[in-house]
Amino acid sequence: NYTRGVPALEGRYHYRDYGHQLLLGLQSGRTVTRADIEHDPTLTPAERDAHRALQVGAMADVPLLKDGRLLGVLFVHIREAHQWTDEELALLEAVAERTWDAVERARAESALRESESRYRGLFRSIDEGFCIGQVLFDAQGRPARELVPALETFWIDTYARVALTGESTRFVEQVAAMERWFDVFAFRVGRPEQRQVAILFKDLTAQKRAEETRRTEEQRKDEFLAILAHELRNPLAPIRTAVGLLRQ
C-alpha cells in the first residue's frame, strides 16, 4: 500500500460495495477503469459513497490471473476524475506483472530457506547418509555401469527399477567391493524423465560384524561344551562300572 494525499487502504473490503460488475471484469482478466466515479451512471449512490469514503475519484484495477484464477489485483486510484491513457494502462499492467514476479520469487526463496533449514536440522539429527543419484540408461534401456563397474548387479538393477517405476524400496545388502553392509531406503525424486533416485542409507557394518562375532563365539561355546561332555563321559564310564560292581 502506497499513498500520497489520500487515505491508506489496508483492511478488508467487499467487491459488491464498489459495483457488481467489478469482480466479473477482473475474473475475465480485463483491466477495469473508471474515469469519473462521482458521475459514473453504472454505480448506485451507495457504491459512489463507498468510493468517496476512500477518496477515490478515478480508479484502475489490473487483475493478476494464473491458470485462470484471480490471485491478486493492482489497484491504482486518484482523488480527482482522470482519463486513463493507453500508455498509463500499459505501464500499470507491466508494473503488476513485475510486482507479481517479485512476489513469487520472494515466496520461492522463502520456501527454499525454510526447506533448507528443515532438512539441515534433519541431517544434523540423524546418524545416516543421504544422496541423490541419476540412473543412466543406454539406447536399449539398460542401466549403465561404466561409472561404477565394481558395483554388484543387484544395486544397479534396484536403483534402475526405482527410477523407472517410482516404487520406493527398503533393503539390507552388502557391498562386497567395500566389504560393508548398508540398510537402504531408495525412492524416486524429481520428474520421472530425470531418472533420479534419493538414497537414505545407514552403515550396518559394525553391527553385522558384531553379530558375526557373537555367532562365532556361540558356535565355539557349543563346540567346547560338546568336547567337554565327551571328555567327561570317558572317565565316567569305568566309574559307573566300578559302582555297579561294588553294589553287587
Coordinates of C-alpha atoms in Angstrom, one line a residue:
N1 CA 0.0 0.0 0.0
Y2 CA 1.5 3.4 -1.1
T3 CA -0.5 6.6 -0.7
R4 CA 0.2 10.3 -1.3
G5 CA -2.5 12.7 -0.2
V6 CA -5.3 10.0 0.2
P7 CA -6.2 7.6 3.0
A8 CA -4.4 4.3 3.3
L9 CA -6.3 1.2 2.1
E10 CA -5.2 -1.6 4.5
G11 CA -8.2 -3.6 5.5
R12 CA -11.0 -5.8 4.1
Y13 CA -13.4 -4.6 1.6
H14 CA -16.2 -6.4 -0.4
Y15 CA -16.2 -6.2 -4.2
R16 CA -20.0 -5.8 -4.2
D17 CA -19.7 -2.5 -2.4
Y18 CA -17.9 -1.0 -5.4
G19 CA -20.0 -2.2 -8.3
H20 CA -21.5 -5.6 -9.1
Q21 CA -19.6 -5.8 -12.4
L22 CA -16.1 -5.1 -10.9
L23 CA -15.3 -8.7 -9.9
L24 CA -16.7 -10.2 -13.1
G25 CA -14.4 -7.9 -15.1
L26 CA -11.3 -8.8 -13.1
Q27 CA -12.1 -12.5 -13.2
S28 CA -12.2 -12.2 -17.0
G29 CA -8.6 -10.9 -17.0
R30 CA -9.7 -7.4 -18.1
T31 CA -8.3 -4.2 -16.6
V32 CA -11.2 -2.3 -15.1
T33 CA -11.1 1.5 -15.2
R34 CA -13.4 4.3 -14.0
A35 CA -12.5 7.8 -15.1
D36 CA -15.2 9.8 -13.1
I37 CA -16.7 7.8 -10.3
E38 CA -18.7 10.7 -8.9
H39 CA -20.7 10.9 -12.2
D40 CA -20.5 7.2 -13.2
P41 CA -24.0 6.2 -14.3
T42 CA -23.3 2.5 -13.7
L43 CA -22.8 3.0 -10.0
T44 CA -25.5 3.3 -7.4
P45 CA -25.4 6.1 -4.8
A46 CA -24.3 3.6 -2.2
E47 CA -21.4 2.4 -4.4
R48 CA -20.4 6.1 -5.1
D49 CA -20.4 6.7 -1.3
A50 CA -18.1 3.7 -0.8
H51 CA -15.6 5.2 -3.2
R52 CA -16.0 8.6 -1.8
A53 CA -15.2 7.3 1.7
L54 CA -11.7 6.3 0.4
Q55 CA -11.3 9.5 -1.6
V56 CA -11.4 7.5 -4.9
G57 CA -12.3 9.8 -7.8
A58 CA -10.8 7.7 -10.6
M59 CA -9.5 4.1 -10.4
A60 CA -7.8 1.4 -12.5
D61 CA -7.8 -2.3 -11.4
V62 CA -5.2 -4.6 -13.0
P63 CA -6.0 -8.3 -12.4
L64 CA -3.4 -10.9 -11.9
L65 CA -4.6 -14.3 -13.3
K66 CA -2.6 -17.5 -13.1
D67 CA -4.0 -20.7 -14.6
G68 CA -7.3 -18.9 -15.0
R69 CA -7.6 -18.0 -11.3
L70 CA -7.7 -14.4 -10.0
L71 CA -4.9 -14.3 -7.4
G72 CA -4.4 -10.5 -6.9
V73 CA -5.2 -7.0 -8.1
L74 CA -3.1 -3.9 -8.6
F75 CA -5.4 -1.1 -7.6
V76 CA -4.5 2.4 -8.5
H77 CA -6.7 5.4 -7.7
I78 CA -6.7 9.2 -7.9
R79 CA -8.7 11.6 -5.8
E80 CA -10.0 13.6 -8.8
A81 CA -11.5 12.4 -12.1
H82 CA -8.9 11.2 -14.6
Q83 CA -9.0 9.9 -18.1
W84 CA -6.6 7.0 -18.3
T85 CA -4.4 6.9 -21.4
D86 CA -3.3 3.7 -23.1
E87 CA 0.3 4.4 -22.1
E88 CA -0.7 4.7 -18.4
L89 CA -2.6 1.4 -18.6
A90 CA 0.2 -0.4 -20.3
L91 CA 2.6 0.9 -17.6
L92 CA 0.3 -0.3 -14.8
E93 CA -0.1 -3.7 -16.4
A94 CA 3.7 -4.0 -16.7
V95 CA 4.1 -3.0 -13.1
A96 CA 1.5 -5.5 -12.0
E97 CA 3.3 -8.4 -13.8
R98 CA 6.7 -7.4 -12.4
T99 CA 5.3 -7.0 -8.9
W100 CA 3.8 -10.4 -9.1
D101 CA 7.0 -11.9 -10.4
A102 CA 8.8 -10.4 -7.5
V103 CA 6.2 -11.7 -5.0
E104 CA 6.5 -15.2 -6.5
R105 CA 10.3 -15.1 -6.4
A106 CA 10.3 -13.9 -2.8
R107 CA 7.9 -16.7 -1.9
A108 CA 10.0 -19.3 -3.6
E109 CA 13.2 -18.0 -1.9
S110 CA 11.4 -18.1 1.5
A111 CA 10.2 -21.6 0.9
L112 CA 13.7 -22.7 -0.2
R113 CA 15.2 -21.2 3.0
E114 CA 12.5 -22.9 5.1
S115 CA 13.1 -26.2 3.3
E116 CA 16.9 -25.9 3.7
S117 CA 16.6 -25.2 7.4
R118 CA 14.2 -28.1 7.9
Y119 CA 16.5 -30.6 6.1
R120 CA 19.6 -29.2 7.7
G121 CA 18.0 -29.9 11.1
L122 CA 17.0 -33.4 9.9
F123 CA 20.5 -34.3 8.7
R124 CA 22.1 -32.9 11.8
S125 CA 19.9 -35.2 14.0
I126 CA 20.3 -38.5 12.1
D127 CA 23.2 -40.9 12.0
E128 CA 22.5 -41.9 8.4
G129 CA 23.7 -40.8 5.0
F130 CA 21.8 -39.2 2.1
C131 CA 22.5 -38.8 -1.6
I132 CA 20.7 -38.3 -4.9
G133 CA 21.9 -40.2 -7.9
Q134 CA 20.8 -40.3 -11.5
V135 CA 20.4 -43.7 -13.2
L136 CA 21.7 -43.6 -16.8
F137 CA 20.3 -45.9 -19.5
D138 CA 21.7 -46.9 -22.9
A139 CA 19.8 -47.0 -26.1
Q140 CA 18.3 -50.4 -25.3
G141 CA 17.0 -49.2 -21.9
R142 CA 19.6 -51.0 -19.9
P143 CA 21.2 -49.2 -16.8
A144 CA 24.7 -48.0 -17.5
R145 CA 27.5 -49.4 -15.3
E146 CA 30.6 -47.6 -16.6
L147 CA 30.8 -45.2 -13.7
V148 CA 30.7 -48.0 -11.0
P149 CA 31.9 -51.2 -12.7
A150 CA 32.7 -52.9 -9.5
L151 CA 29.3 -52.5 -8.0
E152 CA 27.2 -55.6 -7.9
T153 CA 24.3 -56.0 -10.4
F154 CA 21.8 -56.0 -7.5
W155 CA 22.4 -52.4 -6.7
I156 CA 22.2 -51.2 -10.3
D157 CA 19.1 -53.1 -11.0
T158 CA 17.4 -52.0 -7.8
Y159 CA 18.0 -48.3 -8.4
A160 CA 17.0 -48.6 -12.0
R161 CA 13.7 -50.2 -11.0
V162 CA 13.0 -47.3 -8.6
A163 CA 13.9 -44.7 -11.2
L164 CA 11.6 -46.3 -13.8
T165 CA 8.6 -47.3 -11.7
G166 CA 8.7 -44.7 -8.9
E167 CA 8.1 -47.5 -6.4
S168 CA 10.3 -47.0 -3.2
T169 CA 12.1 -49.9 -1.6
R170 CA 13.9 -50.7 1.6
F171 CA 16.5 -53.5 2.0
V172 CA 19.7 -54.5 3.8
E173 CA 22.5 -55.6 1.5
Q174 CA 26.3 -55.9 1.4
V175 CA 28.6 -54.1 -1.0
A176 CA 31.2 -56.8 -1.5
A177 CA 33.7 -54.5 -3.1
M178 CA 33.7 -52.3 0.0
E179 CA 33.2 -55.1 2.5
R180 CA 30.4 -53.1 4.1
W181 CA 26.7 -53.7 4.9
F182 CA 24.0 -51.0 4.4
D183 CA 20.4 -50.5 5.4
V184 CA 19.0 -48.6 2.4
F185 CA 15.7 -46.7 1.6
A186 CA 15.5 -45.6 -2.0
F187 CA 12.8 -43.5 -3.6
R188 CA 12.4 -41.5 -6.8
V189 CA 12.6 -37.7 -6.8
G190 CA 12.1 -35.1 -9.4
R191 CA 10.4 -35.6 -12.7
P192 CA 10.1 -39.2 -13.9
E193 CA 12.2 -38.5 -17.0
Q194 CA 15.1 -37.3 -14.9
R195 CA 15.6 -40.8 -13.5
Q196 CA 16.8 -39.5 -10.2
V197 CA 16.8 -41.7 -7.1
A198 CA 17.2 -40.4 -3.5
I199 CA 19.1 -42.9 -1.2
L200 CA 18.9 -42.8 2.6
F201 CA 21.3 -45.2 4.0
K202 CA 22.9 -46.4 7.2
D203 CA 26.1 -48.3 7.6
L204 CA 25.4 -51.6 9.4
T205 CA 29.0 -53.0 9.0
A206 CA 29.8 -52.7 12.7
Q207 CA 26.5 -54.2 13.7
K208 CA 26.9 -57.1 11.2
R209 CA 30.5 -57.8 12.4
A210 CA 29.3 -57.8 16.0
E211 CA 26.6 -60.3 15.1
E212 CA 29.1 -62.5 13.2
T213 CA 31.4 -62.4 16.2
R214 CA 28.6 -63.3 18.5
R215 CA 27.6 -66.3 16.2
T216 CA 31.2 -67.4 16.1
E217 CA 31.5 -67.2 19.9
E218 CA 28.3 -69.2 20.3
Q219 CA 29.5 -71.8 17.9
R220 CA 32.8 -72.1 19.7
K221 CA 30.9 -72.4 23.0
D222 CA 28.8 -75.2 21.6
E223 CA 31.8 -77.0 20.3
F224 CA 33.6 -76.6 23.7
L225 CA 30.6 -78.0 25.6
A226 CA 30.3 -80.9 23.2
I227 CA 34.0 -81.7 23.7
L228 CA 33.7 -81.3 27.5
A229 CA 30.7 -83.6 27.6
H230 CA 32.6 -86.2 25.5
E231 CA 35.7 -85.9 27.8
L232 CA 33.6 -86.2 30.9
R233 CA 31.8 -89.3 29.6
N234 CA 35.1 -91.2 29.0
P235 CA 36.2 -91.4 32.7
L236 CA 32.6 -91.7 34.0
A237 CA 32.1 -95.0 32.2
P238 CA 34.6 -97.1 34.2
I239 CA 33.4 -95.3 37.4
R240 CA 29.8 -96.4 36.8
T241 CA 31.1 -99.9 36.1
A242 CA 33.0 -99.9 39.4
V243 CA 30.0 -98.6 41.3
G244 CA 27.9 -101.4 39.8
L245 CA 30.4 -104.0 40.9
L246 CA 30.5 -102.6 44.4
R247 CA 26.8 -102.7 44.7
Q248 CA 26.8 -106.4 43.6

